[in-house]
């Protein structure tokens, strides 16, 4: 059973920064792709950013491009989302996801709240 544990969320003022972490219970090389998603109240869950297991390819949503950076540390089996220049519209529960081509695994989510 794969476990993904997010951390790093919190309350921050607009313009501030946060770094989210997603720790996996197994080597992240066992996944083809990992990513961050978010869900704001009353809205559908949306893709924020993805990264391939070898780190060779990343994809970032237009709404966060230039402000958010996805990365991973294979030695720590951890994926990160560095969020800078945060805006109130970034407020959401952020989830990490890992896919191995056969199954998708989700973390429990971490709340990010950006005050204006």
PDB file of C-alpha atoms in Angstrom:
ATOM      1  CA  UNK A   1       0.000   0.000   0.000  1.00  0.00           C
ATOM      2  CA  UNK A   2       1.403   3.368  -1.032  1.00  0.00           C
ATOM      3  CA  UNK A   3       1.119   6.269   1.347  1.00  0.00           C
ATOM      4  CA  UNK A   4       1.573   9.897   0.391  1.00  0.00           C
ATOM      5  CA  UNK A   5       1.766  12.465   3.167  1.00  0.00           C
ATOM      6  CA  UNK A   6       1.559  16.181   2.395  1.00  0.00           C
ATOM      7  CA  UNK A   7       2.828  18.906   4.691  1.00  0.00           C
ATOM      8  CA  UNK A   8       3.750  22.555   4.593  1.00  0.00           C
ATOM      9  CA  UNK A   9       0.368  24.173   4.163  1.00  0.00           C
ATOM     10  CA  UNK A  10      -0.812  27.088   6.250  1.00  0.00           C
ATOM     11  CA  UNK A  11      -1.976  30.662   6.320  1.00  0.00           C
ATOM     12  CA  UNK A  12       0.073  33.253   4.460  1.00  0.00           C
ATOM     13  CA  UNK A  13      -0.452  36.806   3.297  1.00  0.00           C
ATOM     14  CA  UNK A  14      -0.725  37.631  -0.381  1.00  0.00           C
ATOM     15  CA  UNK A  15       2.724  37.900  -1.917  1.00  0.00           C
ATOM     16  CA  UNK A  16       4.162  35.376   0.504  1.00  0.00           C
ATOM     17  CA  UNK A  17       5.643  31.935  -0.063  1.00  0.00           C
ATOM     18  CA  UNK A  18       5.095  28.378   1.083  1.00  0.00           C
ATOM     19  CA  UNK A  19       6.761  25.090   0.259  1.00  0.00           C
ATOM     20  CA  UNK A  20       4.637  21.976   0.217  1.00  0.00           C
ATOM     21  CA  UNK A  21       6.139  18.526   0.649  1.00  0.00           C
ATOM     22  CA  UNK A  22       4.783  15.133  -0.326  1.00  0.00           C
ATOM     23  CA  UNK A  23       6.569  12.209   1.278  1.00  0.00           C
ATOM     24  CA  UNK A  24       6.058   8.801  -0.347  1.00  0.00           C
ATOM     25  CA  UNK A  25       6.245   5.474   1.466  1.00  0.00           C
ATOM     26  CA  UNK A  26       8.236   3.933  -1.362  1.00  0.00           C
ATOM     27  CA  UNK A  27      10.809   5.003  -3.891  1.00  0.00           C
ATOM     28  CA  UNK A  28       9.438   7.676  -6.180  1.00  0.00           C
ATOM     29  CA  UNK A  29      11.160   5.873  -9.034  1.00  0.00           C
ATOM     30  CA  UNK A  30       8.320   3.339  -8.772  1.00  0.00           C
ATOM     31  CA  UNK A  31       5.980   6.001 -10.141  1.00  0.00           C
ATOM     32  CA  UNK A  32       5.834   7.196 -13.710  1.00  0.00           C
ATOM     33  CA  UNK A  33       4.630  10.634 -12.786  1.00  0.00           C
ATOM     34  CA  UNK A  34       3.819  12.617  -9.666  1.00  0.00           C
ATOM     35  CA  UNK A  35       1.891  15.804  -9.360  1.00  0.00           C
ATOM     36  CA  UNK A  36       0.145  18.442  -7.311  1.00  0.00           C
ATOM     37  CA  UNK A  37      -3.545  19.200  -7.589  1.00  0.00           C
ATOM     38  CA  UNK A  38      -5.734  21.644  -5.727  1.00  0.00           C
ATOM     39  CA  UNK A  39      -9.385  22.021  -4.926  1.00  0.00           C
ATOM     40  CA  UNK A  40     -10.983  25.258  -3.819  1.00  0.00           C
ATOM     41  CA  UNK A  41     -14.397  25.323  -2.101  1.00  0.00           C
ATOM     42  CA  UNK A  42     -17.174  24.763  -4.607  1.00  0.00           C
ATOM     43  CA  UNK A  43     -14.754  24.053  -7.445  1.00  0.00           C
ATOM     44  CA  UNK A  44     -13.432  20.967  -9.160  1.00  0.00           C
ATOM     45  CA  UNK A  45     -10.009  19.607  -8.396  1.00  0.00           C
ATOM     46  CA  UNK A  46      -7.489  21.021 -10.852  1.00  0.00           C
ATOM     47  CA  UNK A  47      -3.987  20.186 -11.935  1.00  0.00           C
ATOM     48  CA  UNK A  48      -1.250  22.448 -10.609  1.00  0.00           C
ATOM     49  CA  UNK A  49       1.973  20.771 -11.715  1.00  0.00           C
ATOM     50  CA  UNK A  50       3.438  17.395 -12.616  1.00  0.00           C
ATOM     51  CA  UNK A  51       6.911  15.884 -12.763  1.00  0.00           C
ATOM     52  CA  UNK A  52       8.130  12.629 -14.281  1.00  0.00           C
ATOM     53  CA  UNK A  53       9.897  10.116 -12.083  1.00  0.00           C
ATOM     54  CA  UNK A  54      13.267  10.897 -13.608  1.00  0.00           C
ATOM     55  CA  UNK A  55      12.648  14.582 -13.121  1.00  0.00           C
ATOM     56  CA  UNK A  56      13.253  15.164 -16.771  1.00  0.00           C
ATOM     57  CA  UNK A  57       9.896  16.688 -17.563  1.00  0.00           C
ATOM     58  CA  UNK A  58       7.711  19.095 -15.650  1.00  0.00           C
ATOM     59  CA  UNK A  59       4.386  20.663 -16.449  1.00  0.00           C
ATOM     60  CA  UNK A  60       2.887  23.675 -14.702  1.00  0.00           C
ATOM     61  CA  UNK A  61      -0.617  25.118 -15.061  1.00  0.00           C
ATOM     62  CA  UNK A  62      -0.867  28.498 -16.734  1.00  0.00           C
ATOM     63  CA  UNK A  63      -2.433  29.996 -13.616  1.00  0.00           C
ATOM     64  CA  UNK A  64       0.706  29.349 -11.554  1.00  0.00           C
ATOM     65  CA  UNK A  65       3.472  29.414 -14.156  1.00  0.00           C
ATOM     66  CA  UNK A  66       6.318  31.646 -13.108  1.00  0.00           C
ATOM     67  CA  UNK A  67       5.240  31.497  -9.453  1.00  0.00           C
ATOM     68  CA  UNK A  68       5.188  27.781  -8.578  1.00  0.00           C
ATOM     69  CA  UNK A  69       7.990  25.263  -9.063  1.00  0.00           C
ATOM     70  CA  UNK A  70       7.719  21.498  -8.772  1.00  0.00           C
ATOM     71  CA  UNK A  71      10.709  19.381  -7.838  1.00  0.00           C
ATOM     72  CA  UNK A  72      11.617  16.122  -6.163  1.00  0.00           C
ATOM     73  CA  UNK A  73      14.357  14.650  -3.975  1.00  0.00           C
ATOM     74  CA  UNK A  74      14.844  10.993  -4.845  1.00  0.00           C
ATOM     75  CA  UNK A  75      16.989  10.341  -1.780  1.00  0.00           C
ATOM     76  CA  UNK A  76      14.133  11.456   0.469  1.00  0.00           C
ATOM     77  CA  UNK A  77      11.333  10.039  -1.703  1.00  0.00           C
ATOM     78  CA  UNK A  78       9.755  13.463  -1.486  1.00  0.00           C
ATOM     79  CA  UNK A  79       8.171  15.809  -3.989  1.00  0.00           C
ATOM     80  CA  UNK A  80       7.937  19.539  -3.415  1.00  0.00           C
ATOM     81  CA  UNK A  81       5.906  22.489  -4.599  1.00  0.00           C
ATOM     82  CA  UNK A  82       7.548  25.850  -4.040  1.00  0.00           C
ATOM     83  CA  UNK A  83       4.874  28.521  -4.159  1.00  0.00           C
ATOM     84  CA  UNK A  84       5.910  32.164  -4.448  1.00  0.00           C
ATOM     85  CA  UNK A  85       3.941  35.365  -4.954  1.00  0.00           C
ATOM     86  CA  UNK A  86       0.858  33.700  -3.576  1.00  0.00           C
ATOM     87  CA  UNK A  87      -2.532  35.169  -4.360  1.00  0.00           C
ATOM     88  CA  UNK A  88      -5.869  34.810  -2.569  1.00  0.00           C
ATOM     89  CA  UNK A  89      -7.106  32.731  -5.511  1.00  0.00           C
ATOM     90  CA  UNK A  90      -4.449  30.134  -4.682  1.00  0.00           C
ATOM     91  CA  UNK A  91      -6.425  29.281  -1.554  1.00  0.00           C
ATOM     92  CA  UNK A  92      -7.340  25.599  -1.732  1.00  0.00           C
ATOM     93  CA  UNK A  93      -6.619  22.157  -0.386  1.00  0.00           C
ATOM     94  CA  UNK A  94      -3.521  20.897  -2.154  1.00  0.00           C
ATOM     95  CA  UNK A  95      -3.170  17.190  -2.889  1.00  0.00           C
ATOM     96  CA  UNK A  96      -0.270  15.169  -4.172  1.00  0.00           C
ATOM     97  CA  UNK A  97      -0.799  12.308  -6.565  1.00  0.00           C
ATOM     98  CA  UNK A  98       1.441   9.497  -7.762  1.00  0.00           C
ATOM     99  CA  UNK A  99       0.764   7.279 -10.755  1.00  0.00           C
ATOM    100  CA  UNK A 100       2.519   4.082 -11.796  1.00  0.00           C
ATOM    101  CA  UNK A 101       0.505   3.506 -14.962  1.00  0.00           C
ATOM    102  CA  UNK A 102      -1.776   0.989 -13.263  1.00  0.00           C
ATOM    103  CA  UNK A 103      -3.024   2.881 -10.242  1.00  0.00           C
ATOM    104  CA  UNK A 104      -3.257   6.395  -8.855  1.00  0.00           C
ATOM    105  CA  UNK A 105      -2.459   7.240  -5.267  1.00  0.00           C
ATOM    106  CA  UNK A 106      -3.525  10.395  -3.434  1.00  0.00           C
ATOM    107  CA  UNK A 107      -2.451  12.079  -0.260  1.00  0.00           C
ATOM    108  CA  UNK A 108      -4.864  13.409   2.329  1.00  0.00           C
ATOM    109  CA  UNK A 109      -4.357  17.047   1.331  1.00  0.00           C
ATOM    110  CA  UNK A 110      -2.976  20.127   3.027  1.00  0.00           C
ATOM    111  CA  UNK A 111      -4.809  23.439   3.356  1.00  0.00           C
ATOM    112  CA  UNK A 112      -3.289  26.586   1.893  1.00  0.00           C
ATOM    113  CA  UNK A 113      -4.993  29.855   2.750  1.00  0.00           C
ATOM    114  CA  UNK A 114      -3.819  33.149   1.277  1.00  0.00           C
ATOM    115  CA  UNK A 115      -5.177  36.286   2.884  1.00  0.00           C
ATOM    116  CA  UNK A 116      -5.488  39.571   1.010  1.00  0.00           C
TER     117      UNK A 116
END
